[in-house]
XYZ file of N, CA, C and O in Angstrom:
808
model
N -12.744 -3.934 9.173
C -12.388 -3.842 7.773
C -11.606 -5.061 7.309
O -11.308 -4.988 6.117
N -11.162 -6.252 7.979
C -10.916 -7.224 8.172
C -11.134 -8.164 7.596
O -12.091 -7.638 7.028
N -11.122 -9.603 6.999
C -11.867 -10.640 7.372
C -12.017 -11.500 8.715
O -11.061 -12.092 9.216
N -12.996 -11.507 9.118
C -12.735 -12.889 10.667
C -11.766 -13.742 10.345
O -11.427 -13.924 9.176
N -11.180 -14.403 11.451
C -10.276 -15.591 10.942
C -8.698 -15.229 10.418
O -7.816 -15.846 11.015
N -8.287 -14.337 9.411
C -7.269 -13.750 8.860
C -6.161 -13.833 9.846
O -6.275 -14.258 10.995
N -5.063 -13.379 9.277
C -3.814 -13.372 10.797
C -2.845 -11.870 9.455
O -1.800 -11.780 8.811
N -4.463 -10.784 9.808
C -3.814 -9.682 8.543
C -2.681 -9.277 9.208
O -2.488 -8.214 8.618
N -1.490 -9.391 10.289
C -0.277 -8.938 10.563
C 1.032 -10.044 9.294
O 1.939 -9.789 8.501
N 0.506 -10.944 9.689
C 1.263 -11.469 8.442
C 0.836 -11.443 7.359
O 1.699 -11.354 6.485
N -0.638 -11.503 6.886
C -0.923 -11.153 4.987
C -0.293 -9.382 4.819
O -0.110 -9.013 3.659
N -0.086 -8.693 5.586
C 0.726 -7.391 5.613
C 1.667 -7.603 5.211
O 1.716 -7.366 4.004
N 2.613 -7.994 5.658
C 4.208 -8.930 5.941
C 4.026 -8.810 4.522
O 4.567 -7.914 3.873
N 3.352 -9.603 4.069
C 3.524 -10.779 2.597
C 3.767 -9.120 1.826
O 4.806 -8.531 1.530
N 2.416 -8.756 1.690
C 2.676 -7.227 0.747
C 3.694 -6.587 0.988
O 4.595 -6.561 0.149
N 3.817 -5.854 2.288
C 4.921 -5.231 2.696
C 6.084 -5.571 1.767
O 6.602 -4.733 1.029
N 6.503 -6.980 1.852
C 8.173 -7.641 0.983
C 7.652 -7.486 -0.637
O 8.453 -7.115 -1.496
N 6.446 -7.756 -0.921
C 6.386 -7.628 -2.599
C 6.510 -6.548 -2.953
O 7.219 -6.390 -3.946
N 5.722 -5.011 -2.141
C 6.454 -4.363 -2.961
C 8.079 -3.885 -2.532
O 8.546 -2.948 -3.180
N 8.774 -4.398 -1.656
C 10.127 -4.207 -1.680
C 11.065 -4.700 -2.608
O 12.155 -4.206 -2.897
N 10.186 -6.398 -3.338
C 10.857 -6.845 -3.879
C 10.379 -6.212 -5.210
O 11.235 -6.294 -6.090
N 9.452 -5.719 -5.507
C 9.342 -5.309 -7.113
C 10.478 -3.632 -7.366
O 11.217 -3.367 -8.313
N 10.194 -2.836 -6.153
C 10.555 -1.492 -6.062
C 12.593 -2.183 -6.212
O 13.372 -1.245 -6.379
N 13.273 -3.603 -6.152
C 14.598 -3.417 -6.455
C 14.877 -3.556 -7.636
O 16.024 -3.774 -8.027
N 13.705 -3.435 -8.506
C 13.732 -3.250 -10.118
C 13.979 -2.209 -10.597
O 14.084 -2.100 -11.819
N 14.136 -1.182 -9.774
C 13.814 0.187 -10.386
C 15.082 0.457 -10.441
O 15.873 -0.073 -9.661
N 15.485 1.390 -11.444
C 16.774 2.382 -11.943
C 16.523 3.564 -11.870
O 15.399 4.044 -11.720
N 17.947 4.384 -12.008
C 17.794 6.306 -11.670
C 16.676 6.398 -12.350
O 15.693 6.883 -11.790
N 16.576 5.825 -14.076
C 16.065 6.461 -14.381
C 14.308 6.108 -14.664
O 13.717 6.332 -15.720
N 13.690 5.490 -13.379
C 12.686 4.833 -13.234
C 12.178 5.816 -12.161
O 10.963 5.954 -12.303
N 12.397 6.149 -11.699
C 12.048 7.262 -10.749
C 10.839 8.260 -10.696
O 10.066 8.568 -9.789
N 10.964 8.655 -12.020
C 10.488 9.859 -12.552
C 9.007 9.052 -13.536
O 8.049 9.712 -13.938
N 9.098 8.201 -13.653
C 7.872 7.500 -14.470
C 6.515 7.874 -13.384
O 6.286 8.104 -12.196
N 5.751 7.739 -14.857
C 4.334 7.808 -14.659
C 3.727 6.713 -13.526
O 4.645 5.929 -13.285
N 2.883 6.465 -12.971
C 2.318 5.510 -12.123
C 0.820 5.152 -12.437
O 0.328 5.859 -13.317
N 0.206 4.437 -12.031
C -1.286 4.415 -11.739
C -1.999 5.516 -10.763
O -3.111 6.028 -10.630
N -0.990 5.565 -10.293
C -1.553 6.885 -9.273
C -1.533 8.437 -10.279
O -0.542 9.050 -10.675
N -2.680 8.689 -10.444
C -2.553 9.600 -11.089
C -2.488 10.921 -10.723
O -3.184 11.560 -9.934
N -1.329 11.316 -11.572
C -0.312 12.808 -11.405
C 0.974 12.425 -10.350
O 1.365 13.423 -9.744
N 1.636 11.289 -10.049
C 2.198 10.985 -9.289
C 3.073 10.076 -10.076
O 2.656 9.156 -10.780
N 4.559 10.467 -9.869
C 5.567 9.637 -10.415
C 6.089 8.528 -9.433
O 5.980 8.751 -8.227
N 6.541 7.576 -9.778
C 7.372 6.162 -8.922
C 8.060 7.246 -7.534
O 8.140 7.017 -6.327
N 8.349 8.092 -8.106
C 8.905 8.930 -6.972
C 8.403 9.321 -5.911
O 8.908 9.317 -4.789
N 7.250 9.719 -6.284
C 5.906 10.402 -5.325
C 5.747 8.859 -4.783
O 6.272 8.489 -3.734
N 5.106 8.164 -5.468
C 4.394 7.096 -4.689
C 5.520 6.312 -3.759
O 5.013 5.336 -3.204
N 6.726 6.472 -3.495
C 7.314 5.899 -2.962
C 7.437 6.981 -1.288
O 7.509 6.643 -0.107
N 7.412 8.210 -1.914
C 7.383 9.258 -0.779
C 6.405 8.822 0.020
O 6.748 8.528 1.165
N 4.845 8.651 -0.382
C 3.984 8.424 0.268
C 3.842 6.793 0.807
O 3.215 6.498 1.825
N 4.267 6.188 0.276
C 4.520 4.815 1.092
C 5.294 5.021 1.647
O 5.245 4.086 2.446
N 6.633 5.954 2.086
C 7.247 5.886 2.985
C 6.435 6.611 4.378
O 6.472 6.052 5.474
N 5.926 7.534 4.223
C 5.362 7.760 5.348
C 4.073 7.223 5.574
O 3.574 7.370 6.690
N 3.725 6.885 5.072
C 2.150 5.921 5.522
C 3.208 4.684 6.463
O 2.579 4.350 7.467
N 4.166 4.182 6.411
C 4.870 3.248 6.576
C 5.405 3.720 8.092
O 5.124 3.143 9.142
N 6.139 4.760 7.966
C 5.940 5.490 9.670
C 4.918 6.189 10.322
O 4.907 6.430 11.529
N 4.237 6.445 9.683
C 3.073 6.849 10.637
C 2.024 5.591 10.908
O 1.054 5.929 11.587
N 2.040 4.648 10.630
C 1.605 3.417 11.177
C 2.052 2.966 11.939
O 1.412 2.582 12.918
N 3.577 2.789 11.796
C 4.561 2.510 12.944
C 4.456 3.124 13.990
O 4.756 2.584 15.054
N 3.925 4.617 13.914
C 3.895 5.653 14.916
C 2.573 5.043 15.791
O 2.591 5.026 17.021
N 1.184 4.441 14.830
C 0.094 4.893 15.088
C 0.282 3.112 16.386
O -0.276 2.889 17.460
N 1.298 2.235 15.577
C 1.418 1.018 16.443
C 1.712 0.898 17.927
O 1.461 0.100 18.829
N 2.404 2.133 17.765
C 2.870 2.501 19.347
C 2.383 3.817 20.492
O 2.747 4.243 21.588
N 1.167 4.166 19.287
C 0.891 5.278 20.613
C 1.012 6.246 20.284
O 0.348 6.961 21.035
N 1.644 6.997 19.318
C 1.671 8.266 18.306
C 1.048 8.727 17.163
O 1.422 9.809 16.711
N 0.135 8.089 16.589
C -0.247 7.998 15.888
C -0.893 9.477 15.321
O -0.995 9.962 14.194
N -1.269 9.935 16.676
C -1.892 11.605 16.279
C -0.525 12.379 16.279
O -0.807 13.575 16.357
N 0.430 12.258 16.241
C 1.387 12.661 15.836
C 2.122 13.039 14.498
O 3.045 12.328 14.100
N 1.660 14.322 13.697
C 1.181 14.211 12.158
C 2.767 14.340 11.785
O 3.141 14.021 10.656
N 3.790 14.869 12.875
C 5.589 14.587 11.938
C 6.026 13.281 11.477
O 6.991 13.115 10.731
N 5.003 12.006 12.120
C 5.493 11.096 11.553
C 4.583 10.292 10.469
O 4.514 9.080 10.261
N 3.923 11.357 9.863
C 2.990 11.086 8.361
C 3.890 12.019 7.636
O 3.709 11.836 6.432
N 4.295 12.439 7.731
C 5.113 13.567 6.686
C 6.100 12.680 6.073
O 6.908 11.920 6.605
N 5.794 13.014 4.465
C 7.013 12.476 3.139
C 8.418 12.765 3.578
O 8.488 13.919 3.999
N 9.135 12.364 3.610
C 10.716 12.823 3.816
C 11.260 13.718 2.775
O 11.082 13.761 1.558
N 11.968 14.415 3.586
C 12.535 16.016 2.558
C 13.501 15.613 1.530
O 13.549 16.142 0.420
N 14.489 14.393 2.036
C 15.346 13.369 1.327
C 15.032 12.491 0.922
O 14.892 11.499 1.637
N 14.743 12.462 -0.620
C 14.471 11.629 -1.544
C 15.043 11.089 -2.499
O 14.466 10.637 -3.488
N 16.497 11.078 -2.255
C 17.461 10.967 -3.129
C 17.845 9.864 -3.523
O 18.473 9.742 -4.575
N 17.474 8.663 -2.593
C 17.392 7.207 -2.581
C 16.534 6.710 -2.091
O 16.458 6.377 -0.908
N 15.507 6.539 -3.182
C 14.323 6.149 -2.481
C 14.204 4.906 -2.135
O 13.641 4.691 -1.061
N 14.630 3.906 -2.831
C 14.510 2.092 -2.607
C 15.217 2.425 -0.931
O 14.427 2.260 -0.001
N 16.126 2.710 -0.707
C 17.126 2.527 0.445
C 15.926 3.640 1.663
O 15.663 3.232 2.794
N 15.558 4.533 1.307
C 14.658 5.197 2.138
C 13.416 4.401 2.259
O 13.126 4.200 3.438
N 12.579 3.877 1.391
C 11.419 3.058 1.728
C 12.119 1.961 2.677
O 11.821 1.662 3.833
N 13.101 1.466 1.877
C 13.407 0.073 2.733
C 13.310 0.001 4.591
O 12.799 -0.769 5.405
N 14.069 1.199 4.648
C 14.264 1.560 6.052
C 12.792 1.838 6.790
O 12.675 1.440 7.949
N 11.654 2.516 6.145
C 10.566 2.748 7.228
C 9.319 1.200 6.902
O 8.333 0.799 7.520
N 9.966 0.762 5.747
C 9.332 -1.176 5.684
C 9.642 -1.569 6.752
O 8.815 -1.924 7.592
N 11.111 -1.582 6.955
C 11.574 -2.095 8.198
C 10.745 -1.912 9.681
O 10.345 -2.528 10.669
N 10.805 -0.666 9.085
C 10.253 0.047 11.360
C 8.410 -0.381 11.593
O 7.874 -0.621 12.675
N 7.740 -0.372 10.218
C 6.591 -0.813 10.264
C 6.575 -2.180 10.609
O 6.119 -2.496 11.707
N 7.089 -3.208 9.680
C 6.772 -4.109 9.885
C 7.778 -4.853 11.434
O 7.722 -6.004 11.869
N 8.631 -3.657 11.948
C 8.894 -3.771 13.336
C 7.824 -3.839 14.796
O 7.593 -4.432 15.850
N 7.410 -2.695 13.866
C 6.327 -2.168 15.371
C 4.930 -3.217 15.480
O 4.213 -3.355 16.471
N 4.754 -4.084 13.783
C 3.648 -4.829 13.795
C 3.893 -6.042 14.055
O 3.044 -6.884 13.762
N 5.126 -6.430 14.675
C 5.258 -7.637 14.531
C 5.181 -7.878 16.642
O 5.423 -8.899 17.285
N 4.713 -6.348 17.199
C 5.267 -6.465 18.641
C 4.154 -7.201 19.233
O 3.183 -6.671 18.691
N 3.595 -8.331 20.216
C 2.747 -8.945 21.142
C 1.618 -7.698 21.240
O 1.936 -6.514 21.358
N 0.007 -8.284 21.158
C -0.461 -7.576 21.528
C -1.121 -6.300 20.472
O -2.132 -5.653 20.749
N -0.215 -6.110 19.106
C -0.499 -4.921 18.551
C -1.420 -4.921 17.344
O -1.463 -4.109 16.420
N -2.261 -6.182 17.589
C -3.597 -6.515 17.126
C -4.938 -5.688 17.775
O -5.981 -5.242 17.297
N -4.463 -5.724 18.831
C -5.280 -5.352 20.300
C -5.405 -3.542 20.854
O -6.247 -2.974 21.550
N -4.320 -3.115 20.260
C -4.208 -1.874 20.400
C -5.081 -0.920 19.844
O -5.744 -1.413 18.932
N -5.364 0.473 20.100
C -5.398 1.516 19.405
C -4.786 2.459 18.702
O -4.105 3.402 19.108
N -5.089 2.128 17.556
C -4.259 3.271 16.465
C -5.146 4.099 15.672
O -6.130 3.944 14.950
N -4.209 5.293 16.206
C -4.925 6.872 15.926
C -4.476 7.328 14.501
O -3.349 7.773 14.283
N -5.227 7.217 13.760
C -4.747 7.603 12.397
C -5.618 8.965 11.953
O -6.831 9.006 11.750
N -4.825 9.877 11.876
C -5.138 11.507 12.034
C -6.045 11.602 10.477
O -7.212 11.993 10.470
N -5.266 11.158 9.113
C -5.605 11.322 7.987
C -7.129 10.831 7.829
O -7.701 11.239 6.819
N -7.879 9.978 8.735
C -8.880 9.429 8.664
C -10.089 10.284 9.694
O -11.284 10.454 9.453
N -9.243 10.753 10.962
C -9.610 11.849 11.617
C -10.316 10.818 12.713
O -11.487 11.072 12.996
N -9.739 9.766 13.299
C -10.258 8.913 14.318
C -9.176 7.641 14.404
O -8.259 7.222 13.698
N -9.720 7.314 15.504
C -8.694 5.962 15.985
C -9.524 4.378 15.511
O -10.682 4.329 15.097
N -8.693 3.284 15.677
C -9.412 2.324 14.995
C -8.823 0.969 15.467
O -7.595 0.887 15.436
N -9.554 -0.145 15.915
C -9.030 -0.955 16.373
C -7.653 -1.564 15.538
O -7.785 -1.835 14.345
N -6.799 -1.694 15.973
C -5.087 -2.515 15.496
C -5.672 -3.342 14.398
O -5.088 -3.415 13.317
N -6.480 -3.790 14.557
C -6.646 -5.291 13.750
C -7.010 -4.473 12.029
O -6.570 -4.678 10.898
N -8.164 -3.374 12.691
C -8.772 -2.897 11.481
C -7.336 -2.002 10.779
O -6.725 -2.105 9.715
N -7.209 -1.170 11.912
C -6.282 -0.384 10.828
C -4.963 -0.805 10.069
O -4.337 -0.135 9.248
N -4.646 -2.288 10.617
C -3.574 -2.760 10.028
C -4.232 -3.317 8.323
O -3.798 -3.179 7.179
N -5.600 -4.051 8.974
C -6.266 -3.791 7.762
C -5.914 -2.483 6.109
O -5.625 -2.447 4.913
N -6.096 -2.020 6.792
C -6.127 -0.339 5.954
C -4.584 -0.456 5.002
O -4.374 -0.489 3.790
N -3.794 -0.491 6.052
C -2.291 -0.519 5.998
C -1.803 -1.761 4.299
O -1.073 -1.615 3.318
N -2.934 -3.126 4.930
C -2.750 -4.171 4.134
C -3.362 -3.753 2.903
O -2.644 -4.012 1.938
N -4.265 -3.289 2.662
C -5.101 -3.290 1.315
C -4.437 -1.611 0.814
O -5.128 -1.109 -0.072
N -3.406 -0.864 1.198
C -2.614 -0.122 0.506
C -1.603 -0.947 -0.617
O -1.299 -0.903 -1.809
N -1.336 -1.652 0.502
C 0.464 -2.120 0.125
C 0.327 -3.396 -0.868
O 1.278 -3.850 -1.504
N -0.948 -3.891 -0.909
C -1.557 -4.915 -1.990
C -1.423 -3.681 -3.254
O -0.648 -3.818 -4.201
N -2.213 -2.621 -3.098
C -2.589 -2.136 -4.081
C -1.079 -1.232 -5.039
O -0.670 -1.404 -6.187
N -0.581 -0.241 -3.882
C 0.744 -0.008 -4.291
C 1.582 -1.053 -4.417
O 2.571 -0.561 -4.959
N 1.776 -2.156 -4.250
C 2.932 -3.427 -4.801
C 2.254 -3.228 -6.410
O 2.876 -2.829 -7.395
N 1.268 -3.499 -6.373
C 0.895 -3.364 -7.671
C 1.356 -2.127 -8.656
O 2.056 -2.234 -9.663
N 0.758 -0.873 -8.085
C 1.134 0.157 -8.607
C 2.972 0.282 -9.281
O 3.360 0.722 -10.364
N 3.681 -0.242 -8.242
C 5.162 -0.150 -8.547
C 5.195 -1.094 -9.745
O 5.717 -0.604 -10.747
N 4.701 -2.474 -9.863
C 4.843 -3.542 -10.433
C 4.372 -3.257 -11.237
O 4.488 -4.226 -11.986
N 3.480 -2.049 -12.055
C 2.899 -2.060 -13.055
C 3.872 -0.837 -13.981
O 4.357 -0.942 -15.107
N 3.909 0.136 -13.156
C 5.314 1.546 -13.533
C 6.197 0.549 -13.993
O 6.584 0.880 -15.114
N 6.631 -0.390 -13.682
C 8.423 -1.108 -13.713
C 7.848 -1.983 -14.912
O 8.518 -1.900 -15.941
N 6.631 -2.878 -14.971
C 6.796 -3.457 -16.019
C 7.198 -4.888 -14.717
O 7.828 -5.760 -15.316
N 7.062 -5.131 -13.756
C 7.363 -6.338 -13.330
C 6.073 -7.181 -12.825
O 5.003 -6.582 -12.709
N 6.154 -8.479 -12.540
C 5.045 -9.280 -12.753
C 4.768 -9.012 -10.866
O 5.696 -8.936 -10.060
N 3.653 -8.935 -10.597
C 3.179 -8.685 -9.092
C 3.215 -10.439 -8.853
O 2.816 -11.199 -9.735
N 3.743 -10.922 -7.550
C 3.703 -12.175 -7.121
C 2.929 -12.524 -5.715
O 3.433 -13.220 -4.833
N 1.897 -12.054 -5.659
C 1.006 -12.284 -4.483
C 0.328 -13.668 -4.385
O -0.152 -14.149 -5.411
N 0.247 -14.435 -3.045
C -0.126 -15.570 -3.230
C -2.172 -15.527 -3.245
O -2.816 -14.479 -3.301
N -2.714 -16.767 -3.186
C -4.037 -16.461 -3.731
C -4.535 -15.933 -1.977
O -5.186 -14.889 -2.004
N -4.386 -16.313 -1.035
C -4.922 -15.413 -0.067
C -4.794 -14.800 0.114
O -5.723 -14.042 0.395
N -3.106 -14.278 0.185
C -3.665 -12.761 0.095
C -4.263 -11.946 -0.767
O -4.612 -10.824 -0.402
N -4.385 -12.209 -1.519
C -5.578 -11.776 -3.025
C -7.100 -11.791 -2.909
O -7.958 -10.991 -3.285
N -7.161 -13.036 -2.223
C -8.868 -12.870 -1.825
C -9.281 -12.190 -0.735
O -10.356 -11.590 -0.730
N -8.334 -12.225 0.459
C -8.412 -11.028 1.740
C -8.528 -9.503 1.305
O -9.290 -8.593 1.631
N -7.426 -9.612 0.409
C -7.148 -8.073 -0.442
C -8.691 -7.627 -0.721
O -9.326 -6.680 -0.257
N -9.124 -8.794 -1.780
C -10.676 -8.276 -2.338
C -11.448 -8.048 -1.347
O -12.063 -6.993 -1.507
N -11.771 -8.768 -0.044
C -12.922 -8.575 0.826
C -12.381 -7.241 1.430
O -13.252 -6.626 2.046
N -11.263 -6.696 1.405
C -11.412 -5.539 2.386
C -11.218 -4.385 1.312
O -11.041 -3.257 1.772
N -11.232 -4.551 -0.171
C -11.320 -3.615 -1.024
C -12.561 -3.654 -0.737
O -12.846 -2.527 -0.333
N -13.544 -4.371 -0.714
C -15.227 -3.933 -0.981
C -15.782 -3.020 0.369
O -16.836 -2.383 0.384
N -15.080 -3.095 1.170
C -14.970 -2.594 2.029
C -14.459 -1.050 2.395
O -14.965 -0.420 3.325
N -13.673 -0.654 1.775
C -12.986 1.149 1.629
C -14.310 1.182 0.838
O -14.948 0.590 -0.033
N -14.338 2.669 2.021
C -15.419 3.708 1.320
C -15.334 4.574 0.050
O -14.275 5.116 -0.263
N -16.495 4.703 -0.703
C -16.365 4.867 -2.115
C -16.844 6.504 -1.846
O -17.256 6.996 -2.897
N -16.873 7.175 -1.028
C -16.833 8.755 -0.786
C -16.433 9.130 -1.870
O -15.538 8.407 -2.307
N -16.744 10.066 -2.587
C -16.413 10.709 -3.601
C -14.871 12.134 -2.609
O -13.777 12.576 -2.959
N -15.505 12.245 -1.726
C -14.299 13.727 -0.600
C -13.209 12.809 -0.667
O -12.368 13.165 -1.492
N -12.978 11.874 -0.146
C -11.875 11.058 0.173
C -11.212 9.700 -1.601
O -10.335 8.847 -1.462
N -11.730 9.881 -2.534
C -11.744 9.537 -3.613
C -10.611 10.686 -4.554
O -10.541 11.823 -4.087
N -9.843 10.410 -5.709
C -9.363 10.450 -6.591
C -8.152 11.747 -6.704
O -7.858 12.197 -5.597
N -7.839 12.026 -7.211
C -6.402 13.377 -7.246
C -5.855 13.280 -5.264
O -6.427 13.405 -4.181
N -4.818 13.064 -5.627
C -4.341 13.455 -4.035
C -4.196 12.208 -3.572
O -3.109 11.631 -3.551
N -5.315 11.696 -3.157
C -5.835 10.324 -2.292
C -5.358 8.735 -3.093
O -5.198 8.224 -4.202
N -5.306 8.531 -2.057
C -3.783 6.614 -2.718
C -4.953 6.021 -3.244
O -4.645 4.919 -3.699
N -6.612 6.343 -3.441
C -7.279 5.584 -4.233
C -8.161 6.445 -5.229
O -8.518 7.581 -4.917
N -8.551 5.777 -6.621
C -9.645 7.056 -7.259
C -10.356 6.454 -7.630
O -10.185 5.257 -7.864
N -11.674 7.246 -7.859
C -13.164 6.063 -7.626
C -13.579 4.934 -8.296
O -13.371 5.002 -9.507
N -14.107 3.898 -7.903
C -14.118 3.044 -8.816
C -14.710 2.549 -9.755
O -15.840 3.036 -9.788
N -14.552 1.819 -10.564
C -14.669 1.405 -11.456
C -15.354 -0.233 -11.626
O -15.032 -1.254 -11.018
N -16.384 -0.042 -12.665
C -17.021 -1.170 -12.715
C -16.201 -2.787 -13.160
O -15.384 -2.893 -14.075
N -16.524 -3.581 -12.536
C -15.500 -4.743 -11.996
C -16.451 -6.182 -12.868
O -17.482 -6.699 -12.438
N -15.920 -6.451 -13.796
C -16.528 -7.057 -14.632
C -16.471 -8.632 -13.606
O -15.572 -8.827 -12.788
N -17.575 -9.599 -13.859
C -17.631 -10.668 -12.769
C -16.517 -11.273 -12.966
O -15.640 -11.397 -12.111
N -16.462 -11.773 -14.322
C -15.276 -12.662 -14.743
C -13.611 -12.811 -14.439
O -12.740 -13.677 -14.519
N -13.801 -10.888 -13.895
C -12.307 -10.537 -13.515
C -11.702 -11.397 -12.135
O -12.314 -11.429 -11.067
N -10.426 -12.059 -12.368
C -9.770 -12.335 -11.342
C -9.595 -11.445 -9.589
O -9.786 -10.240 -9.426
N -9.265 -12.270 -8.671
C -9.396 -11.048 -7.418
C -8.833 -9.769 -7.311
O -9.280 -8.745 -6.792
N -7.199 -10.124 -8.204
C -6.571 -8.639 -8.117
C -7.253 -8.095 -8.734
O -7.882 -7.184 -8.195
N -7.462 -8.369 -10.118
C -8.374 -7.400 -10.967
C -9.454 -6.699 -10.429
O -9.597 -5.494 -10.638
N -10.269 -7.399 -9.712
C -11.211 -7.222 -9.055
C -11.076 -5.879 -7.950
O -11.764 -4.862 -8.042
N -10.196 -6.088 -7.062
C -9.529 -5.105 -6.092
C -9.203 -4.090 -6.578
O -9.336 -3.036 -5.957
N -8.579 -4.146 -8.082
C -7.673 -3.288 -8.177
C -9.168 -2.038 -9.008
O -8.920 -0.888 -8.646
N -10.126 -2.075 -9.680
C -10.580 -1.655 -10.275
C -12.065 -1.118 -8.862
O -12.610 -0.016 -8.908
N -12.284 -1.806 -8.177
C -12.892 -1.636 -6.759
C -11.575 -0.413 -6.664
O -11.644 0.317 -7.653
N -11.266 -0.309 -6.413
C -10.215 1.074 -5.681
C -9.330 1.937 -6.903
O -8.272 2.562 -6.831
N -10.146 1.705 -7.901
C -9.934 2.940 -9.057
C -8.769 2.743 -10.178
O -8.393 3.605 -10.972
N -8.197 1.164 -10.038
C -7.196 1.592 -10.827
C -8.072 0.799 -12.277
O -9.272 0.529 -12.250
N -6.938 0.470 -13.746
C -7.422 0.020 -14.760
C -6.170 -0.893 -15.468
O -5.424 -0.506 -16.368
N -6.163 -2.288 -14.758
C -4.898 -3.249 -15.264
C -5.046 -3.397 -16.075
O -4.212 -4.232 -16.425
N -6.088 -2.961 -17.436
C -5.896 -3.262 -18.850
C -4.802 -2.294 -19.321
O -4.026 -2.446 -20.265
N -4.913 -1.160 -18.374
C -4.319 0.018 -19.274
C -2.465 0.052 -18.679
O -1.725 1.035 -18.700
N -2.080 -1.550 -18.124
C -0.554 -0.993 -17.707
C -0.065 -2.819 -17.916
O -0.399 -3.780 -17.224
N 0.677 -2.773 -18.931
C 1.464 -4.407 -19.309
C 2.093 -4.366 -18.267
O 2.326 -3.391 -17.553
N 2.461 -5.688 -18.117
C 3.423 -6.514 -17.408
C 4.322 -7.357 -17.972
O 3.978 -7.784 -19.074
N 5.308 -7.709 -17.581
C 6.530 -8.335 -18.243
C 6.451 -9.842 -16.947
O 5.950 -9.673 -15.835
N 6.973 -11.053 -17.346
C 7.051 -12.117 -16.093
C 9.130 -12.065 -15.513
O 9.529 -12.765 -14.583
């Protein structure tokens, strides 16, 4: 799910910090806002990036079928300071020798998947949610152009299943991707969202 060539442990990295750095925009009362994710407030989507964030970590080391560490946290009371902490342990466990090479069992998918690919998976979330936050807040997304064009080749890539598609699921189906559109644009409408319909501020 990849591109050949890529070094996706660090184009991860890159996402991973953007959306940390867009999510220190947020205030109490930002929390509770609407998202791109639809039916899901800044709140929710931060729940679920927090545990996609440990259960990767989990899946980096060998636990991965281990579904307590996909579970949202019951404490949500600070969420910037709670995401921050399982950013941390992810981009801990991905940074270890070797964990390109591994197997990671990712239960939600219902199979295991080479390191390389599923970090893949991991990367073309955290492209898409940096965005998502950056679009709720009103802040400008700062991704550089490779990771933007990696982003796109492995958006064309997630399956367009209608079962695994829209309410619930971190993507909803997509949407026709006009040529002219730039890569995020491109990505972002490949995996269901609609950047006409959410301003940005620089």
């Amino acid at each position: 799910m990849t591109a050949t060539g890529t070094d996706i442990v660090e184009l991860d990295r890159i996402a991973v910090y953007e959306a940390l750095r867009v999510l220190e925009w947020a205030r109490d009362e930002d929390w509770e806002r609407d998202t791109p994710c639809a039916g899901w407030t800044l709140r929710r989507l931060v729940a679920h990036m927090t545990a996609q964030h440990h259960g990767f970590a989990a899946a980096a080391r060998g636990a991965g079928q281990d579904r307590a560490y996909w579970r949202e946290p019951d404490d949500l009371s600070e969420p910037a300071r709670t995401h921050r902490a399982a950013a941390t342990a992810v981009l801990a466990a991905f940074a270890e020798p070797g964990v390109s090479e591994r197997e990671f069992t990712l239960p939600e998918l219902g199979a295991s998947f080479p390191g390389r690919t599923a970090i893949g998976f991991h990367f073309i979330d955290y492209v898409v949610h940096a965005w998502d936050a950056a679009a709720t807040l009103g802040v400008r997304l700062d991704l550089p152009d490779d990771v933007l064009d990696v982003a796109l080749v492995v958006a064309r890539l997630v399956p367009t299943d209608p079962a695994g598609r829209g309410p619930g699921f971190a993507f909803a189906p997509p949407l026709d991707v006009p040529p002219a559109a730039d890569p995020l644009d491109k990505t972002l409408r490949l995996l269901g969202r609609s950047p006409e319909q959410w301003s940005t501020r620089s």
